[in-house]
mmCIF file of C-alpha atoms in Angstrom:
data_model
loop_
_atom_site.group_PDB
_atom_site.id
_atom_site.type_symbol
_atom_site.label_atom_id
_atom_site.label_comp_id
_atom_site.label_asym_id
_atom_site.label_seq_id
_atom_site.Cartn_x
_atom_site.Cartn_y
_atom_site.Cartn_z
ATOM 1 C CA MET A 1 -3.770 51.652 27.299
ATOM 2 C CA SER A 2 -2.356 55.010 28.308
ATOM 3 C CA GLU A 3 1.127 53.688 27.743
ATOM 4 C CA SER A 4 2.315 51.913 24.649
ATOM 5 C CA ILE A 5 2.501 48.100 24.816
ATOM 6 C CA ALA A 6 5.235 46.332 22.864
ATOM 7 C CA ALA A 7 4.039 43.951 20.161
ATOM 8 C CA ARG A 8 4.897 42.428 16.820
ATOM 9 C CA PHE A 9 2.909 43.401 13.756
ATOM 10 C CA HIS A 10 2.360 41.351 10.579
ATOM 11 C CA ASP A 11 0.681 43.406 7.884
ATOM 12 C CA GLY A 12 -0.482 40.328 5.947
ATOM 13 C CA LEU A 13 1.040 41.629 2.744
ATOM 14 C CA THR A 14 4.744 40.945 3.263
ATOM 15 C CA ALA A 15 6.816 38.546 5.339
ATOM 16 C CA GLU A 16 8.353 41.392 7.316
ATOM 17 C CA VAL A 17 7.682 41.526 11.061
ATOM 18 C CA HIS A 18 7.457 45.004 12.595
ATOM 19 C CA LEU A 19 8.275 45.784 16.217
ATOM 20 C CA VAL A 20 5.525 48.166 17.243
ATOM 21 C CA GLY A 21 3.773 49.793 20.130
ATOM 22 C CA LEU A 22 0.036 49.569 20.724
ATOM 23 C CA ILE A 23 -2.137 52.392 22.021
ATOM 24 C CA HIS A 24 -5.895 52.488 22.473
ATOM 25 C CA GLU A 25 -7.472 55.763 21.553
ATOM 26 C CA ALA A 26 -10.822 56.984 20.143
ATOM 27 C CA GLY A 27 -12.316 53.482 19.890
ATOM 28 C CA ALA A 28 -9.397 52.086 17.915
ATOM 29 C CA LEU A 29 -6.217 50.109 18.431
ATOM 30 C CA VAL A 30 -3.407 52.213 16.992
ATOM 31 C CA ILE A 31 -0.297 50.433 15.762
ATOM 32 C CA ARG A 32 2.841 52.589 15.684
ATOM 33 C CA ALA A 33 6.357 51.821 14.538
ATOM 34 C CA GLY A 34 9.378 52.662 16.691
ATOM 35 C CA ASP A 35 9.776 56.017 14.938
ATOM 36 C CA GLY A 36 6.155 56.918 15.730
ATOM 37 C CA ALA A 37 4.803 56.248 12.235
ATOM 38 C CA GLU A 38 1.286 54.855 12.272
ATOM 39 C CA LEU A 39 1.170 51.456 10.597
ATOM 40 C CA GLY A 40 -2.437 50.697 11.288
ATOM 41 C CA ARG A 41 -5.594 51.753 13.082
ATOM 42 C CA TRP A 42 -8.014 48.911 13.803
ATOM 43 C CA ALA A 43 -11.468 49.711 15.110
ATOM 44 C CA THR A 44 -12.121 48.102 18.484
ATOM 45 C CA ALA A 45 -15.416 46.652 17.253
ATOM 46 C CA ASP A 46 -13.545 44.822 14.464
ATOM 47 C CA LEU A 47 -10.994 43.150 16.743
ATOM 48 C CA PHE A 48 -11.009 39.455 17.478
ATOM 49 C CA ALA A 49 -8.643 37.131 19.306
ATOM 50 C CA MET A 50 -6.884 34.351 17.390
ATOM 51 C CA HIS A 51 -5.521 31.068 18.708
ATOM 52 C CA GLY A 52 -2.075 31.540 20.203
ATOM 53 C CA ARG A 53 0.435 30.091 22.635
ATOM 54 C CA LYS A 54 0.346 30.375 26.403
ATOM 55 C CA ASP A 55 0.868 33.950 27.693
ATOM 56 C CA GLU A 56 0.458 35.213 24.149
ATOM 57 C CA LEU A 57 -2.366 37.223 22.612
ATOM 58 C CA ARG A 58 -2.875 37.335 18.867
ATOM 59 C CA LEU A 59 -5.294 39.876 17.506
ATOM 60 C CA GLY A 60 -6.821 40.162 14.082
ATOM 61 C CA ALA A 61 -9.381 42.587 12.706
ATOM 62 C CA ASN A 62 -12.245 42.323 10.252
ATOM 63 C CA GLY A 63 -11.522 44.110 6.993
ATOM 64 C CA GLN A 64 -7.766 43.531 7.192
ATOM 65 C CA PRO A 65 -5.663 41.211 4.993
ATOM 66 C CA THR A 66 -5.986 37.565 5.946
ATOM 67 C CA GLY A 67 -2.506 37.282 7.448
ATOM 68 C CA ALA A 68 -2.608 40.601 9.307
ATOM 69 C CA ARG A 69 -2.187 40.199 13.062
ATOM 70 C CA VAL A 70 -0.742 41.769 16.164
ATOM 71 C CA VAL A 71 1.077 39.559 18.661
ATOM 72 C CA VAL A 72 1.451 40.558 22.315
ATOM 73 C CA LYS A 73 3.667 38.436 24.562
ATOM 74 C CA GLY A 74 3.968 38.270 28.322
ATOM 75 C CA ARG A 75 1.302 37.715 30.921
ATOM 76 C CA GLU A 76 1.265 41.314 32.182
ATOM 77 C CA ASP A 77 1.023 42.897 28.729
ATOM 78 C CA VAL A 78 -1.680 40.456 27.678
ATOM 79 C CA ALA A 79 -3.638 41.272 30.831
ATOM 80 C CA ARG A 80 -3.332 45.034 30.125
ATOM 81 C CA VAL A 81 -4.686 44.639 26.595
ATOM 82 C CA LEU A 82 -7.597 42.503 27.762
ATOM 83 C CA ALA A 83 -8.401 44.961 30.561
ATOM 84 C CA THR A 84 -8.395 47.855 28.104
ATOM 85 C CA LEU A 85 -10.425 45.997 25.477
ATOM 86 C CA PRO A 86 -13.270 44.210 27.329
ATOM 87 C CA VAL A 87 -14.899 43.521 23.977
ATOM 88 C CA LEU A 88 -12.302 40.750 23.506
ATOM 89 C CA HIS A 89 -13.597 38.969 26.632
ATOM 90 C CA GLN A 90 -17.122 39.119 25.256
ATOM 91 C CA LYS A 91 -16.059 37.829 21.851
ATOM 92 C CA ARG A 92 -14.024 35.063 23.482
ATOM 93 C CA ARG A 93 -17.101 33.926 25.403
ATOM 94 C CA GLN A 94 -19.174 34.073 22.245
ATOM 95 C CA GLN A 95 -16.566 32.078 20.340
ATOM 96 C CA ALA A 96 -16.345 29.510 23.132
ATOM 97 C CA GLY A 97 -20.140 29.219 23.066
ATOM 98 C CA ARG A 98 -20.127 28.697 19.310
ATOM 99 C CA GLU A 99 -17.436 26.036 19.590
ATOM 100 C CA ILE A 100 -19.394 24.222 22.290
ATOM 101 C CA ARG A 101 -22.563 24.353 20.205
ATOM 102 C CA ILE A 102 -20.687 23.069 17.161
ATOM 103 C CA ALA A 103 -19.161 20.245 19.221
ATOM 104 C CA VAL A 104 -22.542 19.290 20.673
ATOM 105 C CA THR A 105 -24.194 19.429 17.244
ATOM 106 C CA ALA A 106 -21.421 17.310 15.717
ATOM 107 C CA THR A 107 -21.686 14.782 18.545
ATOM 108 C CA VAL A 108 -25.449 14.531 18.177
ATOM 109 C CA ALA A 109 -25.116 14.197 14.400
ATOM 110 C CA LEU A 110 -22.501 11.450 14.788
ATOM 111 C CA ALA A 111 -24.677 9.628 17.296
ATOM 112 C CA ALA A 112 -27.630 9.892 14.905
ATOM 113 C CA VAL A 113 -25.558 8.421 12.066
ATOM 114 C CA ILE A 114 -24.342 5.571 14.285
ATOM 115 C CA LEU A 115 -27.867 4.813 15.499
ATOM 116 C CA ALA A 116 -29.178 4.939 11.937
ATOM 117 C CA TYR A 117 -26.430 2.568 10.816
ATOM 118 C CA LEU A 118 -26.911 0.129 13.698
ATOM 119 C CA TYR A 119 -30.691 0.219 13.945
ATOM 120 C CA GLY A 120 -32.356 2.391 11.333
ATOM 121 C CA VAL A 121 -30.865 0.854 8.193
ATOM 122 C CA PRO A 122 -31.416 -2.768 9.316
ATOM 123 C CA LEU A 123 -35.030 -1.945 10.194
ATOM 124 C CA LEU A 124 -35.579 -0.301 6.814
ATOM 125 C CA ALA A 125 -33.613 -2.910 4.857
ATOM 126 C CA GLY A 126 -36.700 -5.020 4.148
ATOM 127 C CA ARG A 127 -38.664 -2.080 2.775
ATOM 128 C CA ILE A 128 -35.702 -0.875 0.729
ATOM 129 C CA THR A 129 -35.231 -4.377 -0.698
ATOM 130 C CA ALA A 130 -38.782 -4.362 -2.047
ATOM 131 C CA LEU A 131 -37.897 -1.258 -4.075
ATOM 132 C CA VAL A 132 -34.789 -2.746 -5.686
ATOM 133 C CA PRO A 133 -35.480 -3.812 -9.303
ATOM 134 C CA PRO A 134 -34.881 -7.557 -9.821
ATOM 135 C CA ASP A 135 -32.427 -6.889 -12.677
ATOM 136 C CA TRP A 136 -30.287 -4.762 -10.348
ATOM 137 C CA GLU A 137 -30.370 -7.470 -7.724
ATOM 138 C CA ARG A 138 -29.281 -10.112 -10.233
ATOM 139 C CA SER A 139 -26.347 -7.931 -11.328
ATOM 140 C CA LEU A 140 -25.447 -7.236 -7.728
ATOM 141 C CA GLY A 141 -25.557 -10.945 -6.914
ATOM 142 C CA GLU A 142 -23.112 -11.664 -9.727
ATOM 143 C CA THR A 143 -20.705 -9.078 -8.310
ATOM 144 C CA VAL A 144 -21.032 -10.532 -4.819
ATOM 145 C CA ALA A 145 -20.374 -14.003 -6.212
ATOM 146 C CA ARG A 146 -17.139 -12.780 -7.799
ATOM 147 C CA GLN A 147 -16.114 -11.093 -4.558
ATOM 148 C CA MET A 148 -16.912 -14.250 -2.622
ATOM 149 C CA GLN A 149 -14.837 -16.378 -4.958
ATOM 150 C CA ALA A 150 -11.914 -13.948 -4.703
ATOM 151 C CA SER A 151 -12.095 -13.949 -0.914
ATOM 152 C CA LEU A 152 -11.748 -17.736 -0.936
ATOM 153 C CA GLY A 153 -8.557 -17.382 -2.944
ATOM 154 C CA ASP A 154 -9.807 -19.039 -6.106
ATOM 155 C CA GLU A 155 -8.868 -16.700 -8.968
ATOM 156 C CA SER A 156 -10.459 -18.913 -11.569
ATOM 157 C CA GLY A 157 -13.778 -18.988 -9.734
ATOM 158 C CA PHE A 158 -15.629 -21.889 -8.168
ATOM 159 C CA GLN A 159 -15.076 -25.228 -9.802
ATOM 160 C CA VAL A 160 -18.503 -26.634 -10.530
ATOM 161 C CA CYS A 161 -18.723 -30.301 -9.663
ATOM 162 C CA ASP A 162 -20.865 -31.217 -12.661
ATOM 163 C CA SER A 163 -20.905 -28.663 -15.492
ATOM 164 C CA ASN A 164 -23.431 -30.591 -17.590
ATOM 165 C CA PRO A 165 -26.872 -29.022 -17.002
ATOM 166 C CA ASP A 166 -28.549 -32.082 -18.512
ATOM 167 C CA SER A 167 -26.924 -34.578 -16.160
ATOM 168 C CA LEU A 168 -29.221 -36.604 -13.942
ATOM 169 C CA ALA A 169 -27.971 -34.840 -10.790
ATOM 170 C CA ASN A 170 -28.299 -31.296 -12.149
ATOM 171 C CA ARG A 171 -31.728 -31.936 -13.629
ATOM 172 C CA ALA A 172 -32.908 -33.338 -10.282
ATOM 173 C CA ILE A 173 -31.544 -30.350 -8.349
ATOM 174 C CA ALA A 174 -33.003 -27.855 -10.821
ATOM 175 C CA ARG A 175 -36.402 -29.584 -10.668
ATOM 176 C CA PHE A 176 -36.313 -29.517 -6.874
ATOM 177 C CA GLY A 177 -35.409 -25.807 -6.795
ATOM 178 C CA ALA A 178 -38.135 -24.837 -9.273
ATOM 179 C CA ALA A 179 -40.737 -26.851 -7.369
ATOM 180 C CA ALA A 180 -39.625 -25.339 -4.072
ATOM 181 C CA LEU A 181 -39.821 -21.779 -5.441
ATOM 182 C CA GLU A 182 -43.162 -22.367 -7.176
ATOM 183 C CA GLY A 183 -45.964 -20.199 -5.809
ATOM 184 C CA SER A 184 -43.628 -17.911 -3.854
ATOM 185 C CA GLY A 185 -44.052 -14.984 -6.239
ATOM 186 C CA SER A 186 -40.280 -14.667 -6.564
ATOM 187 C CA PRO A 187 -39.105 -12.726 -9.648
ATOM 188 C CA PHE A 188 -35.959 -14.850 -9.907
ATOM 189 C CA GLU A 189 -35.009 -18.071 -11.626
ATOM 190 C CA LEU A 190 -32.780 -20.224 -9.478
ATOM 191 C CA ASP A 191 -29.187 -20.933 -10.428
ATOM 192 C CA ILE A 192 -28.093 -23.720 -8.088
ATOM 193 C CA ARG A 193 -24.480 -24.822 -8.331
ATOM 194 C CA VAL A 194 -22.723 -27.548 -6.415
ATOM 195 C CA VAL A 195 -19.075 -26.470 -6.256
ATOM 196 C CA LYS A 196 -15.896 -27.950 -4.886
ATOM 197 C CA SER A 197 -14.856 -26.474 -1.557
ATOM 198 C CA ASP A 198 -13.391 -27.670 1.727
ATOM 199 C CA ILE A 199 -15.845 -25.463 3.610
ATOM 200 C CA PRO A 200 -19.072 -27.252 4.579
ATOM 201 C CA ASN A 201 -21.569 -24.516 3.811
ATOM 202 C CA ALA A 202 -24.262 -23.251 1.445
ATOM 203 C CA PHE A 203 -25.191 -19.703 0.439
ATOM 204 C CA ALA A 204 -28.051 -17.927 -1.241
ATOM 205 C CA LEU A 205 -26.951 -14.710 -2.930
ATOM 206 C CA PRO A 206 -29.061 -11.826 -4.224
ATOM 207 C CA GLY A 207 -30.751 -12.546 -7.524
ATOM 208 C CA GLY A 208 -31.343 -16.294 -7.182
ATOM 209 C CA GLN A 209 -27.849 -17.790 -7.072
ATOM 210 C CA VAL A 210 -27.357 -20.676 -4.636
ATOM 211 C CA PHE A 211 -23.994 -22.289 -3.926
ATOM 212 C CA PHE A 212 -23.870 -25.684 -2.259
ATOM 213 C CA PHE A 213 -20.320 -26.634 -1.243
ATOM 214 C CA SER A 214 -19.067 -30.158 -1.841
ATOM 215 C CA ALA A 215 -17.815 -30.526 1.752
ATOM 216 C CA LEU A 216 -21.384 -30.050 2.962
ATOM 217 C CA LEU A 217 -22.708 -32.530 0.414
ATOM 218 C CA ASP A 218 -20.109 -35.034 1.623
ATOM 219 C CA GLN A 219 -21.474 -34.730 5.155
ATOM 220 C CA ALA A 220 -25.138 -35.097 4.175
ATOM 221 C CA GLU A 221 -26.074 -38.622 5.207
ATOM 222 C CA THR A 222 -29.622 -38.604 3.829
ATOM 223 C CA GLN A 223 -31.531 -36.792 1.114
ATOM 224 C CA ASP A 224 -33.658 -35.251 3.888
ATOM 225 C CA GLU A 225 -30.587 -33.359 5.085
ATOM 226 C CA PHE A 226 -29.612 -32.250 1.592
ATOM 227 C CA ALA A 227 -33.175 -31.264 0.681
ATOM 228 C CA GLY A 228 -33.645 -29.446 3.984
ATOM 229 C CA VAL A 229 -30.597 -27.235 3.486
ATOM 230 C CA LEU A 230 -31.400 -26.643 -0.184
ATOM 231 C CA ALA A 231 -35.006 -25.689 0.575
ATOM 232 C CA HIS A 232 -33.795 -23.383 3.343
ATOM 233 C CA GLU A 233 -31.497 -21.568 0.896
ATOM 234 C CA VAL A 234 -34.305 -21.329 -1.662
ATOM 235 C CA GLY A 235 -36.321 -19.730 1.129
ATOM 236 C CA HIS A 236 -33.655 -17.042 1.462
ATOM 237 C CA VAL A 237 -34.009 -16.390 -2.274
ATOM 238 C CA ALA A 238 -37.799 -16.244 -2.080
ATOM 239 C CA HIS A 239 -37.678 -13.703 0.747
ATOM 240 C CA ARG A 240 -34.749 -11.780 -0.838
ATOM 241 C CA HIS A 241 -32.742 -12.087 2.370
ATOM 242 C CA GLY A 242 -29.431 -11.790 0.523
ATOM 243 C CA MET A 243 -30.345 -8.343 -0.790
ATOM 244 C CA GLU A 244 -31.682 -7.354 2.611
ATOM 245 C CA GLN A 245 -28.458 -8.508 4.267
ATOM 246 C CA LEU A 246 -26.309 -6.530 1.840
ATOM 247 C CA ILE A 247 -28.317 -3.359 2.406
ATOM 248 C CA SER A 248 -28.144 -3.848 6.155
ATOM 249 C CA THR A 249 -24.389 -4.543 6.029
ATOM 250 C CA ALA A 250 -23.501 -1.842 3.531
ATOM 251 C CA GLY A 251 -25.647 0.684 5.419
ATOM 252 C CA THR A 252 -25.488 4.217 4.087
ATOM 253 C CA GLY A 253 -23.341 3.091 1.151
ATOM 254 C CA ALA A 254 -26.211 0.964 -0.112
ATOM 255 C CA LEU A 255 -28.665 3.807 0.373
ATOM 256 C CA ILE A 256 -26.451 6.177 -1.602
ATOM 257 C CA GLY A 257 -25.990 3.565 -4.316
ATOM 258 C CA PHE A 258 -29.741 3.051 -4.517
ATOM 259 C CA ILE A 259 -30.430 6.790 -4.682
ATOM 260 C CA LEU A 260 -27.798 7.294 -7.398
ATOM 261 C CA GLY A 261 -28.929 4.246 -9.321
ATOM 262 C CA ASP A 262 -25.600 2.462 -8.771
ATOM 263 C CA MET A 263 -26.802 -0.949 -7.694
ATOM 264 C CA THR A 264 -24.629 -2.814 -10.200
ATOM 265 C CA GLY A 265 -22.181 -3.732 -7.472
ATOM 266 C CA ILE A 266 -19.396 -1.187 -7.826
ATOM 267 C CA SER A 267 -20.170 0.917 -4.767
ATOM 268 C CA VAL A 268 -22.327 -1.506 -2.799
ATOM 269 C CA ALA A 269 -20.915 -4.993 -3.189
ATOM 270 C CA ALA A 270 -17.185 -4.319 -3.422
ATOM 271 C CA GLY A 271 -15.525 -6.213 -0.630
ATOM 272 C CA LEU A 272 -18.765 -7.758 0.613
ATOM 273 C CA GLY A 273 -18.042 -11.258 -0.651
ATOM 274 C CA ALA A 274 -16.053 -12.038 2.465
ATOM 275 C CA THR A 275 -18.753 -10.421 4.563
ATOM 276 C CA ILE A 276 -21.410 -12.677 3.079
ATOM 277 C CA ILE A 277 -19.297 -15.773 3.731
ATOM 278 C CA ASP A 278 -18.865 -14.960 7.402
ATOM 279 C CA ALA A 279 -22.208 -13.208 7.946
ATOM 280 C CA ARG A 280 -25.338 -14.406 9.636
ATOM 281 C CA PHE A 281 -28.811 -13.632 8.478
ATOM 282 C CA SER A 282 -31.035 -12.170 11.152
ATOM 283 C CA ARG A 283 -32.954 -14.540 13.397
ATOM 284 C CA ASP A 284 -36.175 -13.527 11.686
ATOM 285 C CA ALA A 285 -34.657 -14.309 8.278
ATOM 286 C CA GLU A 286 -33.502 -17.739 9.478
ATOM 287 C CA ARG A 287 -36.942 -18.487 10.900
ATOM 288 C CA GLN A 288 -38.572 -17.402 7.636
ATOM 289 C CA ALA A 289 -36.249 -19.644 5.620
ATOM 290 C CA ASP A 290 -36.925 -22.551 8.027
ATOM 291 C CA ALA A 291 -40.678 -22.050 7.687
ATOM 292 C CA PHE A 292 -40.311 -21.949 3.895
ATOM 293 C CA ALA A 293 -38.360 -25.227 4.011
ATOM 294 C CA GLY A 294 -41.078 -26.715 6.211
ATOM 295 C CA HIS A 295 -43.813 -25.822 3.724
ATOM 296 C CA VAL A 296 -41.733 -27.256 0.884
ATOM 297 C CA ALA A 297 -41.254 -30.442 2.920
ATOM 298 C CA GLU A 298 -45.041 -30.771 3.240
ATOM 299 C CA ARG A 299 -45.330 -30.767 -0.555
ATOM 300 C CA MET A 300 -42.237 -32.812 -1.403
ATOM 301 C CA ASP A 301 -42.097 -35.369 1.399
ATOM 302 C CA PHE A 302 -38.804 -34.847 3.176
ATOM 303 C CA ASN A 303 -38.074 -34.233 6.827
ATOM 304 C CA PRO A 304 -37.176 -30.548 7.447
ATOM 305 C CA ALA A 305 -35.537 -31.541 10.735
ATOM 306 C CA GLY A 306 -32.732 -33.014 8.610
ATOM 307 C CA LEU A 307 -31.516 -29.437 8.264
ATOM 308 C CA ALA A 308 -30.925 -29.285 12.024
ATOM 309 C CA ASP A 309 -29.135 -32.642 11.990
ATOM 310 C CA LEU A 310 -26.711 -31.496 9.286
ATOM 311 C CA ILE A 311 -26.063 -28.127 10.927
ATOM 312 C CA ASN A 312 -25.114 -29.859 14.165
ATOM 313 C CA ARG A 313 -22.751 -32.223 12.407
ATOM 314 C CA VAL A 314 -20.735 -29.955 10.085
ATOM 315 C CA GLY A 315 -17.372 -28.570 11.085
ATOM 316 C CA ALA A 316 -17.020 -30.821 14.105
ATOM 317 C CA ASP A 317 -13.448 -31.896 13.330
ATOM 318 C CA ASP A 318 -11.877 -28.822 11.736
ATOM 319 C CA GLU A 319 -11.482 -25.380 13.324
ATOM 320 C CA PHE A 320 -11.226 -23.550 9.976
ATOM 321 C CA ALA A 321 -14.221 -25.362 8.574
ATOM 322 C CA ARG A 322 -16.174 -24.759 11.759
ATOM 323 C CA ALA A 323 -15.484 -21.013 11.571
ATOM 324 C CA LEU A 324 -17.049 -20.746 8.097
ATOM 325 C CA ALA A 325 -19.369 -23.716 8.253
ATOM 326 C CA LEU A 326 -23.142 -23.907 8.213
ATOM 327 C CA LEU A 327 -23.169 -23.940 12.013
ATOM 328 C CA SER A 328 -21.514 -20.503 12.112
ATOM 329 C CA THR A 329 -23.465 -18.746 9.373
ATOM 330 C CA HIS A 330 -26.798 -20.416 10.199
ATOM 331 C CA PRO A 331 -26.659 -20.740 14.002
ATOM 332 C CA LEU A 332 -29.092 -23.346 15.275
ATOM 333 C CA THR A 333 -30.850 -21.813 18.250
ATOM 334 C CA ASP A 334 -33.093 -23.877 20.509
ATOM 335 C CA ASP A 335 -36.222 -22.199 19.184
ATOM 336 C CA ARG A 336 -35.196 -22.886 15.572
ATOM 337 C CA LYS A 337 -34.552 -26.549 16.359
ATOM 338 C CA ALA A 338 -37.891 -26.886 18.154
ATOM 339 C CA ALA A 339 -39.729 -25.203 15.278
ATOM 340 C CA LEU A 340 -38.124 -27.546 12.738
ATOM 341 C CA GLU A 341 -39.127 -30.569 14.816
ATOM 342 C CA ILE A 342 -42.724 -29.297 14.926
ATOM 343 C CA LEU A 343 -42.684 -28.801 11.148
ATOM 344 C CA SER A 344 -41.414 -32.355 10.681
ATOM 345 C CA GLN A 345 -44.427 -33.673 12.585
ATOM 346 C CA GLN A 346 -46.787 -31.928 10.168
ATOM 347 C CA ARG A 347 -45.605 -33.830 7.098
ATOM 348 C CA PRO A 348 -48.392 -35.619 5.256
ATOM 349 C CA ALA A 349 -47.950 -39.315 4.517
ATOM 350 C CA GLY A 350 -47.868 -41.052 1.153
ATOM 351 C CA LEU A 351 -45.981 -38.447 -0.893
ATOM 352 C CA GLU A 352 -43.128 -39.279 -3.217
ATOM 353 C CA PRO A 353 -39.703 -38.147 -1.883
ATOM 354 C CA PRO A 354 -38.029 -35.245 -3.719
ATOM 355 C CA PHE A 355 -35.395 -37.464 -5.363
ATOM 356 C CA THR A 356 -35.418 -40.995 -6.688
ATOM 357 C CA SER A 357 -32.715 -43.369 -5.510
ATOM 358 C CA ALA A 358 -30.906 -42.959 -8.838
ATOM 359 C CA GLU A 359 -31.064 -39.166 -8.588
ATOM 360 C CA TRP A 360 -29.845 -39.121 -5.008
ATOM 361 C CA ASN A 361 -26.955 -41.449 -5.850
ATOM 362 C CA ALA A 362 -26.037 -39.202 -8.802
ATOM 363 C CA ILE A 363 -26.133 -36.098 -6.586
ATOM 364 C CA ARG A 364 -23.922 -37.717 -3.970
ATOM 365 C CA ALA A 365 -21.405 -38.720 -6.641
ATOM 366 C CA MET A 366 -21.371 -35.461 -8.635
ATOM 367 C CA CYS A 367 -18.278 -34.065 -6.847
ATOM 368 C CA GLY A 368 -16.291 -37.287 -6.936
ATOM 369 C CA ALA A 369 -15.456 -39.657 -4.167
ATOM 370 C CA PRO A 370 -16.041 -38.191 -0.689
ATOM 371 C CA ASP A 371 -13.663 -38.392 2.218
ATOM 372 C CA PRO A 372 -13.501 -42.060 3.249
ATOM 373 C CA LYS A 373 -14.117 -40.994 6.848
ATOM 374 C CA THR A 374 -17.542 -39.631 5.865
ATOM 375 C CA LYS A 375 -20.437 -41.950 6.476
ATOM 376 C CA ARG A 376 -23.419 -42.072 4.141
ATOM 377 C CA LYS A 377 -26.693 -43.866 4.144
#
C-alpha cells in the first residue's frame, strides 16, 4: 500500500473509534491518525482476518487487546489491502480448511452418537443389564412404577383389587408366580399385583414387579389365558427384559447413570413410566418370554396358546384401550403365534391345572363385578 487506505481503528481499550489511514511498510501494517500520529504498528505475520459484513474487511493481530481491530470498507479498498497482504489469503484458506475439518469431525461424531444410540446401546443392553446389581434394579423398578402411575393420571397410585395378601386369590397368584420363577436363577422375588384399570394390559417392571390390569382380567375367558399372560410376564422378569428395555430406551443417559452409580431412578427412570406403558419389548425378548411361558405350561398344565387368544381379543372395541392394550405392547406376530401353538402341543397329560376352580373363581372376582358385556367360561 503505497498510498494510505482509509479505515476505522478500535484500540480495544476504549470505546472511541479512530478514523485512520493504513500503510504497509517494513513488514508491518502501520496505523496513523489524521494528524500523522502513529496509533499502532502490527506485524504482518500477526495479522488475521475476522468475520465481517459484505465488502468489509476486519483485521485483528496476535498480541493486541481482544477488542482491537481495523475495519476497511469498500470493495476497492478491501481488494487493495488483500493484494498488498497476501498472507491474509493464505490464512483465510487455512481457516476455511480448519472450519471444514471441524464441521466434518462434528458430523462424524454426531453420526457415531446416533448410531451408538440406535444400534450400539440396544445391542449392549443385555450385557449391561447383567452388570446391574439386583438392589439397584429393584429401586429403579419402584421409580418406574411411580412414573407409570403418574402417567396414567392416578396421583394416589394404582388401586389394588385385593389388598389382603392372605386371600385365596392372592395366595394362588403368588404360588403360581413362585412356581413359574423356580429354577430360573432369578435374583428377584415376584410382587404381582392385580390393579384396577380400564386398560387391558399387563407389565413386568425391573426388579420383579408385575402389574396385571383388571380390564385384562375381565377379558380372560379361561385360566389358560390368565396363566399364559402371567407366565409370559414372569418370563420378562426372569430374563430381566424390563431393565434391558430401560437401558436401551434411556441410551447414553443409562450408561452415564450406571458409570456414576446413579441407578436409583433419578437420572435414568424419570419420565420413562409413560415410555414403558407404550413400549414394546424386542422381538427376541417376546420370543424368550413366550418360550418361558411354554416351559412353565409344561410343568403346570395350562395351554400357552391361551396367551395368543387373549392378545387377539383385547382392545377390540375401544380405540384408547387398543392403543395401550396387550396387542399394542406385545404384538402377536405370525411366528410368535405359530411358536405358541407348537408349545401347546408339547404339553404333557395328567398334570393338575395351575389353579383350582375355587382359586380361579376367586381370582376372577377379586376386582369386583366385570363388565356385563364380557363373557366368561
